[in-house]
Amino acid sequence: MLHCYVHIPFCRKRCSYCDFFLVTRKNLFAPFAVALEKEVVARSDQLSGKTISSLHFGGGTPSVAGPGMIEHWLELFSRFAAFSPDAEITLEANPEDLSSGLAEAYAAAGVNRLSLGVQSYQDRKLRALGREHDARCASEVTQWALESLPNTSVDLICGAEGETLREWMGDLEQVCAFGLPHVSVYMLTVEPGTLLGRDTRSGKVVLPSDECLAEFYLAACQRLAAQGFEHYEVSNFCRPGAFSRYNLGCWHREPYLGFGPSAHSLIVDGRQETRCANVSSIVRYIDHPGNACEFCEKLDGKAVLDERIFLSLRLRDGVETELLYSGNRNRALVDERLGDFTARGWLEILPGRIRLTSRGFLFADYITEELLP
């Protein structure tokens, strides 16, 4: 099985907190679309004979492509690889770009899962985040999406300027009221080089404290669990069976191919694993679509092991204990750290494996660093 990702980097504008690779020049979309097709054709040998389990259109704002282009790209991939009968086809979309008719058109084009960048259902918070849509639009689009594509997910962000626990709980209640099968919860992160980064450094914007963010996150874990959601990954919650197949495949380190500027791939050829990244320049990508790869690294045994541990710790299923002792690691030191993390309530030790608790997920990066010398 193979997973595919297509990066469509176009947005109307850059959000203040976003550091993703994106483009706001609409005139570049047509040459980008031509370049993307050329890249898929040039890499058809990587698709040949494979079965695609999931294909994720990410961005950027992939919904700017329109249903016709999405259908064309799906047909393009099907020339070189088979889609599994239950393949997951996900399209990321912003509420302001979607209507009831468009949701139906995307479904007819072959999309069977939407990922909506709602971020909040409250006007004050949406303004603080600099989003283009308002609360009414967010609610209407969520309902339209569910009517056409029941397997719809929404993204929520906590930690906006001035946000209170009551306001955050209001967003969670909206998610529960809609009966959504999947929700991704992200704590607002200040990235260097972004407008938000500059505004926080200057004092123009003051964000909630880390303690408040932890309170928001744990409140989400508790509320969503009470509604029957499974907390299957650090930021992701789903009803039983409604997990993101693409994301779970990446976290399990299943082979995936990334197309488009800045897209990443994990190529598995027998025992050799190679991680590749495309150029992060729309001009270079358009000019050299058949040779978009900018970086390739063959992973040695230690790199593969470290990735397995790092990614598994993000999952509720956790990681096999024996993996932590592999690669000449100091068993006594690992046991000491596991005992410490368990005592702090960050970690659970189960037969043959360990997993992080909801509180432990808040310290996932630190725990990983301590367990990976």
Short mmCIF file of C-alpha atoms in Angstrom, two decimals:
data_model
loop_
_atom_site.label_atom_id
_atom_site.label_comp_id
_atom_site.label_asym_id
_atom_site.label_seq_id
_atom_site.Cartn_x
_atom_site.Cartn_y
_atom_site.Cartn_z
CA MET A 1 0.00 0.00 0.00
CA LEU A 2 1.13 3.53 -0.80
CA HIS A 3 0.10 6.95 0.46
CA CYS A 4 0.38 10.09 -1.69
CA TYR A 5 0.45 13.77 -0.82
CA VAL A 6 -0.05 16.64 -3.27
CA HIS A 7 1.02 20.08 -2.07
CA ILE A 8 -1.03 22.89 -3.59
CA PRO A 9 0.67 25.93 -2.07
CA PHE A 10 -1.79 28.68 -3.01
CA CYS A 11 -3.58 30.89 -0.46
CA ARG A 12 -5.44 34.18 -0.69
CA LYS A 13 -3.10 35.56 1.97
CA ARG A 14 -0.69 34.31 4.60
CA CYS A 15 -2.17 33.99 8.09
CA SER A 16 -0.16 35.76 10.79
CA TYR A 17 0.88 32.50 12.46
CA CYS A 18 1.64 30.43 9.33
CA ASP A 19 5.18 29.42 8.34
CA PHE A 20 4.19 26.83 5.71
CA PHE A 21 5.48 27.12 2.18
CA LEU A 22 2.76 28.94 0.22
CA VAL A 23 2.16 31.33 -2.67
CA THR A 24 -0.35 34.18 -2.94
CA ARG A 25 0.21 34.96 -6.65
CA LYS A 26 -2.81 33.49 -8.46
CA ASN A 27 -1.18 33.95 -11.87
CA LEU A 28 1.22 31.12 -11.02
CA PHE A 29 -1.50 28.51 -10.55
CA ALA A 30 -1.81 27.55 -14.24
CA PRO A 31 1.93 26.94 -14.74
CA PHE A 32 2.00 25.14 -11.39
CA ALA A 33 -0.76 22.78 -12.56
CA VAL A 34 1.22 21.98 -15.71
CA ALA A 35 4.38 21.39 -13.66
CA LEU A 36 2.57 19.10 -11.23
CA GLU A 37 1.35 16.91 -14.06
CA LYS A 38 4.86 16.74 -15.48
CA GLU A 39 6.25 15.73 -12.09
CA VAL A 40 3.72 12.91 -11.67
CA VAL A 41 4.54 11.62 -15.16
CA ALA A 42 8.30 11.89 -14.54
CA ARG A 43 7.94 9.87 -11.33
CA SER A 44 5.46 7.35 -12.71
CA ASP A 45 7.94 4.52 -12.07
CA GLN A 46 7.49 5.16 -8.33
CA LEU A 47 3.73 4.67 -8.78
CA SER A 48 3.76 1.77 -11.24
CA GLY A 49 2.38 -1.45 -9.81
CA LYS A 50 1.45 0.21 -6.51
CA THR A 51 -1.95 0.49 -4.85
CA ILE A 52 -2.79 3.90 -3.41
CA SER A 53 -4.45 3.61 -0.01
CA SER A 54 -4.80 7.35 0.56
CA LEU A 55 -4.23 10.58 -1.35
CA HIS A 56 -4.15 13.87 0.51
CA PHE A 57 -4.46 17.26 -1.21
CA GLY A 58 -2.80 19.68 1.23
CA GLY A 59 -1.54 23.20 1.17
CA GLY A 60 -1.88 26.05 1.10
CA THR A 61 -5.53 25.90 0.21
CA PRO A 62 -6.10 23.00 -2.22
CA SER A 63 -9.75 23.94 -2.68
CA VAL A 64 -8.57 26.83 -4.91
CA ALA A 65 -7.99 24.19 -7.61
CA GLY A 66 -11.71 23.53 -8.09
CA PRO A 67 -13.50 20.17 -8.53
CA GLY A 68 -12.58 19.79 -12.21
CA MET A 69 -8.85 20.03 -11.56
CA ILE A 70 -9.06 17.68 -8.57
CA GLU A 71 -10.88 15.13 -10.72
CA HIS A 72 -8.22 15.53 -13.44
CA TRP A 73 -5.39 14.94 -10.97
CA LEU A 74 -7.07 11.85 -9.55
CA GLU A 75 -7.42 10.49 -13.08
CA LEU A 76 -3.73 11.29 -13.67
CA PHE A 77 -2.64 9.20 -10.69
CA SER A 78 -4.94 6.37 -11.76
CA ARG A 79 -3.02 6.10 -15.06
CA PHE A 80 0.02 4.81 -13.19
CA ALA A 81 -1.30 3.23 -9.99
CA ALA A 82 -4.46 1.56 -8.77
CA PHE A 83 -6.60 3.05 -6.02
CA SER A 84 -7.76 0.62 -3.36
CA PRO A 85 -11.58 0.22 -3.40
CA ASP A 86 -11.84 2.12 -0.11
CA ALA A 87 -9.06 4.64 -0.80
CA GLU A 88 -9.21 7.78 1.33
CA ILE A 89 -9.18 10.95 -0.82
CA THR A 90 -8.83 14.02 1.39
CA LEU A 91 -9.07 17.67 0.37
CA GLU A 92 -8.10 20.50 2.70
CA ALA A 93 -10.38 23.52 2.36
CA ASN A 94 -11.00 26.86 4.02
CA PRO A 95 -14.60 27.75 4.91
CA GLU A 96 -14.64 30.90 2.76
CA ASP A 97 -13.86 28.83 -0.34
CA LEU A 98 -16.66 26.31 0.07
CA SER A 99 -20.39 26.27 -0.62
CA SER A 100 -23.04 23.59 -0.51
CA GLY A 101 -22.81 23.09 -4.26
CA LEU A 102 -19.01 22.95 -4.21
CA ALA A 103 -18.99 20.32 -1.47
CA GLU A 104 -21.25 18.17 -3.64
CA ALA A 105 -19.04 18.80 -6.69
CA TYR A 106 -15.91 17.71 -4.83
CA ALA A 107 -17.68 14.55 -3.75
CA ALA A 108 -18.66 13.86 -7.37
CA ALA A 109 -15.03 14.46 -8.42
CA GLY A 110 -13.84 11.66 -6.15
CA VAL A 111 -13.09 13.37 -2.85
CA ASN A 112 -14.50 11.39 0.10
CA ARG A 113 -13.02 13.32 3.02
CA LEU A 114 -12.78 17.04 3.74
CA SER A 115 -10.41 18.66 6.20
CA LEU A 116 -11.80 22.09 7.04
CA GLY A 117 -9.55 24.85 8.37
CA VAL A 118 -12.26 26.23 10.65
CA GLN A 119 -9.91 27.08 13.59
CA SER A 120 -12.82 28.55 15.58
CA TYR A 121 -16.59 29.04 15.53
CA GLN A 122 -16.41 32.43 17.29
CA ASP A 123 -16.05 35.81 15.64
CA ARG A 124 -13.76 37.46 18.19
CA LYS A 125 -11.29 34.61 18.06
CA LEU A 126 -11.38 34.39 14.25
CA ARG A 127 -10.54 38.09 14.07
CA ALA A 128 -7.67 37.57 16.51
CA LEU A 129 -6.34 34.79 14.29
CA GLY A 130 -6.72 36.95 11.18
CA ARG A 131 -8.98 34.47 9.42
CA GLU A 132 -11.01 35.40 6.33
CA HIS A 133 -14.27 33.70 7.41
CA ASP A 134 -16.65 34.47 10.26
CA ALA A 135 -18.49 32.25 12.73
CA ARG A 136 -21.63 32.00 10.62
CA CYS A 137 -19.62 30.88 7.59
CA ALA A 138 -17.76 28.29 9.68
CA SER A 139 -21.01 26.78 10.96
CA GLU A 140 -22.76 26.78 7.58
CA VAL A 141 -19.83 25.20 5.78
CA THR A 142 -19.40 22.52 8.42
CA GLN A 143 -23.04 21.55 7.96
CA TRP A 144 -22.80 21.58 4.15
CA ALA A 145 -19.65 19.49 4.25
CA LEU A 146 -21.22 16.87 6.50
CA GLU A 147 -24.25 16.60 4.21
CA SER A 148 -22.12 15.86 1.13
CA LEU A 149 -19.09 14.25 2.77
CA PRO A 150 -19.94 12.76 6.17
CA ASN A 151 -16.28 11.86 6.73
CA THR A 152 -15.32 15.47 7.39
CA SER A 153 -12.70 16.72 9.83
CA VAL A 154 -12.20 20.20 11.26
CA ASP A 155 -9.09 21.92 12.60
CA LEU A 156 -9.35 23.94 15.80
CA ILE A 157 -6.69 26.23 17.26
CA CYS A 158 -6.44 27.15 20.93
CA GLY A 159 -4.31 29.91 22.40
CA ALA A 160 -5.42 32.95 20.39
CA GLU A 161 -4.89 36.40 21.86
CA GLY A 162 -7.36 37.01 24.68
CA GLU A 163 -8.80 33.50 24.57
CA THR A 164 -10.43 32.18 27.73
CA LEU A 165 -11.24 28.63 28.77
CA ARG A 166 -14.94 29.42 28.38
CA GLU A 167 -14.38 30.58 24.80
CA TRP A 168 -12.36 27.45 24.00
CA MET A 169 -15.03 25.20 25.48
CA GLY A 170 -17.53 26.92 23.18
CA ASP A 171 -15.55 25.74 20.15
CA LEU A 172 -15.45 22.20 21.52
CA GLU A 173 -19.20 22.23 22.15
CA GLN A 174 -19.79 23.23 18.53
CA VAL A 175 -17.71 20.29 17.31
CA CYS A 176 -19.68 17.93 19.52
CA ALA A 177 -23.01 19.41 18.45
CA PHE A 178 -22.25 18.87 14.75
CA GLY A 179 -21.47 15.21 15.36
CA LEU A 180 -18.20 15.46 13.45
CA PRO A 181 -16.27 12.19 13.11
CA HIS A 182 -12.81 13.76 13.41
CA VAL A 183 -11.21 16.87 14.88
CA SER A 184 -7.62 18.09 14.99
CA VAL A 185 -6.66 20.31 17.94
CA TYR A 186 -3.60 22.53 17.65
CA MET A 187 -2.06 24.85 20.21
CA LEU A 188 -1.11 28.14 18.59
CA THR A 189 2.64 28.14 18.02
CA VAL A 190 4.70 31.27 17.53
CA GLU A 191 7.05 30.60 14.63
CA PRO A 192 10.06 32.86 13.94
CA GLY A 193 9.73 34.91 10.81
CA THR A 194 5.94 35.14 10.96
CA LEU A 195 3.89 38.28 11.58
CA LEU A 196 2.71 36.75 14.86
CA GLY A 197 6.32 36.15 15.85
CA ARG A 198 7.20 39.80 15.26
CA ASP A 199 4.09 41.06 17.05
CA THR A 200 4.68 38.92 20.14
CA ARG A 201 8.33 39.97 20.35
CA SER A 202 7.35 43.64 20.16
CA GLY A 203 4.60 43.22 22.74
CA LYS A 204 1.87 44.21 20.28
CA VAL A 205 0.25 40.82 20.79
CA VAL A 206 0.15 39.00 24.13
CA LEU A 207 -0.84 35.34 23.96
CA PRO A 208 -2.12 33.05 26.73
CA SER A 209 0.57 31.49 28.90
CA ASP A 210 1.89 27.96 28.45
CA GLU A 211 -0.09 27.00 31.55
CA CYS A 212 -3.28 28.24 29.88
CA LEU A 213 -2.46 26.31 26.71
CA ALA A 214 -1.99 23.14 28.74
CA GLU A 215 -5.34 23.76 30.44
CA PHE A 216 -7.05 24.24 27.05
CA TYR A 217 -5.48 21.08 25.62
CA LEU A 218 -6.40 18.88 28.59
CA ALA A 219 -9.93 20.31 28.57
CA ALA A 220 -10.22 19.24 24.92
CA CYS A 221 -8.95 15.75 25.75
CA GLN A 222 -11.52 15.39 28.52
CA ARG A 223 -14.50 16.86 26.65
CA LEU A 224 -13.92 14.95 23.43
CA ALA A 225 -13.34 11.68 25.30
CA ALA A 226 -16.69 12.18 27.03
CA GLN A 227 -18.28 12.42 23.57
CA GLY A 228 -16.79 9.12 22.42
CA PHE A 229 -13.74 10.44 20.57
CA GLU A 230 -10.56 8.39 20.58
CA HIS A 231 -7.41 10.41 21.20
CA TYR A 232 -5.32 8.46 18.71
CA GLU A 233 -2.49 10.96 18.14
CA VAL A 234 -1.14 14.04 19.91
CA SER A 235 -3.35 16.47 17.99
CA ASN A 236 -6.02 14.18 16.56
CA PHE A 237 -9.31 12.80 17.85
CA CYS A 238 -11.80 10.59 16.04
CA ARG A 239 -14.94 8.57 16.43
CA PRO A 240 -14.24 4.81 16.29
CA GLY A 241 -12.75 3.95 12.89
CA ALA A 242 -12.72 7.55 11.58
CA PHE A 243 -8.97 8.16 11.86
CA SER A 244 -7.05 9.84 9.04
CA ARG A 245 -5.59 6.98 7.03
CA TYR A 246 -3.02 9.21 5.36
CA ASN A 247 -1.74 10.70 8.61
CA LEU A 248 -1.72 7.37 10.41
CA GLY A 249 0.19 5.84 7.50
CA CYS A 250 2.87 8.52 7.82
CA TRP A 251 3.13 8.07 11.58
CA HIS A 252 3.49 4.32 11.07
CA ARG A 253 6.24 5.06 8.54
CA GLU A 254 4.44 3.42 5.65
CA PRO A 255 5.79 4.48 2.22
CA TYR A 256 4.45 7.80 0.95
CA LEU A 257 5.18 9.98 -2.06
CA GLY A 258 4.93 13.77 -1.97
CA PHE A 259 4.29 15.82 -5.11
CA GLY A 260 4.46 19.59 -5.51
CA PRO A 261 6.88 22.19 -4.10
CA SER A 262 8.24 21.45 -0.59
CA ALA A 263 6.54 18.02 -0.49
CA HIS A 264 8.34 15.17 1.28
CA SER A 265 8.53 11.46 0.50
CA LEU A 266 9.54 8.26 2.27
CA ILE A 267 10.65 5.77 -0.36
CA VAL A 268 11.11 2.14 0.66
CA ASP A 269 13.05 -0.17 -1.64
CA GLY A 270 13.54 -3.49 0.09
CA ARG A 271 15.48 -2.75 3.27
CA GLN A 272 16.67 0.66 2.08
CA GLU A 273 14.64 3.68 3.15
CA THR A 274 15.18 7.11 1.63
CA ARG A 275 13.68 10.43 2.69
CA CYS A 276 13.34 13.07 -0.05
CA ALA A 277 12.18 16.68 -0.18
CA ASN A 278 11.13 18.78 -3.17
CA VAL A 279 12.32 22.32 -3.80
CA SER A 280 10.71 25.05 -1.68
CA SER A 281 10.46 27.52 -4.55
CA ILE A 282 7.46 27.85 -6.83
CA VAL A 283 9.59 29.31 -9.65
CA ARG A 284 12.18 26.53 -9.51
CA TYR A 285 9.42 23.95 -9.30
CA ILE A 286 7.67 25.33 -12.38
CA ASP A 287 10.95 25.55 -14.31
CA HIS A 288 12.17 22.03 -13.43
CA PRO A 289 9.11 19.88 -12.64
CA GLY A 290 10.71 16.64 -13.78
CA ASN A 291 13.58 17.21 -11.37
CA ALA A 292 11.83 18.73 -8.37
CA CYS A 293 13.72 16.77 -5.73
CA GLU A 294 16.13 19.03 -3.82
CA PHE A 295 17.28 16.69 -1.07
CA CYS A 296 17.55 12.92 -0.59
CA GLU A 297 18.92 11.09 2.42
CA LYS A 298 19.39 7.35 2.74
CA LEU A 299 18.45 6.43 6.29
CA ASP A 300 20.75 4.18 8.27
CA GLY A 301 19.55 1.76 10.93
CA LYS A 302 19.80 4.27 13.77
CA ALA A 303 17.87 6.94 11.86
CA VAL A 304 15.08 4.46 11.08
CA LEU A 305 14.93 3.30 14.70
CA ASP A 306 14.88 6.85 16.08
CA GLU A 307 12.08 7.82 13.67
CA ARG A 308 10.04 4.78 14.66
CA ILE A 309 10.33 5.69 18.33
CA PHE A 310 9.69 9.41 17.80
CA LEU A 311 6.60 8.88 15.64
CA SER A 312 5.21 6.01 17.73
CA LEU A 313 5.37 8.15 20.86
CA ARG A 314 2.96 10.58 19.16
CA LEU A 315 0.38 7.80 18.89
CA ARG A 316 -1.96 6.62 21.61
CA ASP A 317 -0.88 3.04 20.84
CA GLY A 318 2.62 3.98 21.93
CA VAL A 319 5.87 2.16 21.23
CA GLU A 320 7.18 -1.35 21.89
CA THR A 321 9.41 -1.33 24.96
CA GLU A 322 12.08 -3.40 23.22
CA LEU A 323 12.55 -0.63 20.64
CA LEU A 324 13.65 1.69 23.44
CA TYR A 325 16.38 -0.76 24.41
CA SER A 326 17.58 -1.31 20.84
CA GLY A 327 20.61 0.25 19.19
CA ASN A 328 23.05 -0.09 22.12
CA ARG A 329 20.94 2.09 24.39
CA ASN A 330 21.67 2.06 28.11
CA ARG A 331 18.87 -0.13 29.50
CA ALA A 332 19.30 1.08 33.08
CA LEU A 333 19.14 4.72 31.98
CA VAL A 334 16.04 4.09 29.85
CA ASP A 335 14.34 2.35 32.80
CA GLU A 336 15.24 5.25 35.09
CA ARG A 337 13.69 7.77 32.73
CA LEU A 338 10.59 5.65 32.17
CA GLY A 339 10.13 5.45 35.93
CA ASP A 340 10.48 9.21 36.27
CA PHE A 341 7.98 9.94 33.49
CA THR A 342 5.52 7.42 34.93
CA ALA A 343 5.75 9.02 38.37
CA ARG A 344 4.96 12.41 36.81
CA GLY A 345 1.83 11.00 35.19
CA TRP A 346 3.21 11.44 31.68
CA LEU A 347 3.50 7.82 30.72
CA GLU A 348 1.81 4.44 31.11
CA ILE A 349 3.73 1.16 31.10
CA LEU A 350 1.74 -1.66 29.52
CA PRO A 351 2.69 -5.27 28.76
CA GLY A 352 5.41 -5.01 26.11
CA ARG A 353 4.94 -1.32 25.34
CA ILE A 354 4.67 2.19 26.73
CA ARG A 355 2.41 5.07 25.76
CA LEU A 356 2.06 8.69 26.70
CA THR A 357 -0.92 9.97 28.66
CA SER A 358 -2.85 13.03 27.56
CA ARG A 359 -0.72 15.12 29.92
CA GLY A 360 2.37 13.35 28.63
CA PHE A 361 1.54 14.45 25.08
CA LEU A 362 2.22 18.01 26.26
CA PHE A 363 5.83 16.99 26.87
CA ALA A 364 6.22 14.61 23.92
CA ASP A 365 9.22 16.42 22.43
CA TYR A 366 11.07 16.52 25.75
CA ILE A 367 10.30 12.87 26.51
CA THR A 368 11.51 11.84 23.07
CA GLU A 369 14.78 13.76 23.50
CA GLU A 370 15.38 12.04 26.83
CA LEU A 371 14.74 8.59 25.39
CA LEU A 372 16.81 9.12 22.23
CA PRO A 373 20.42 9.77 23.27
#
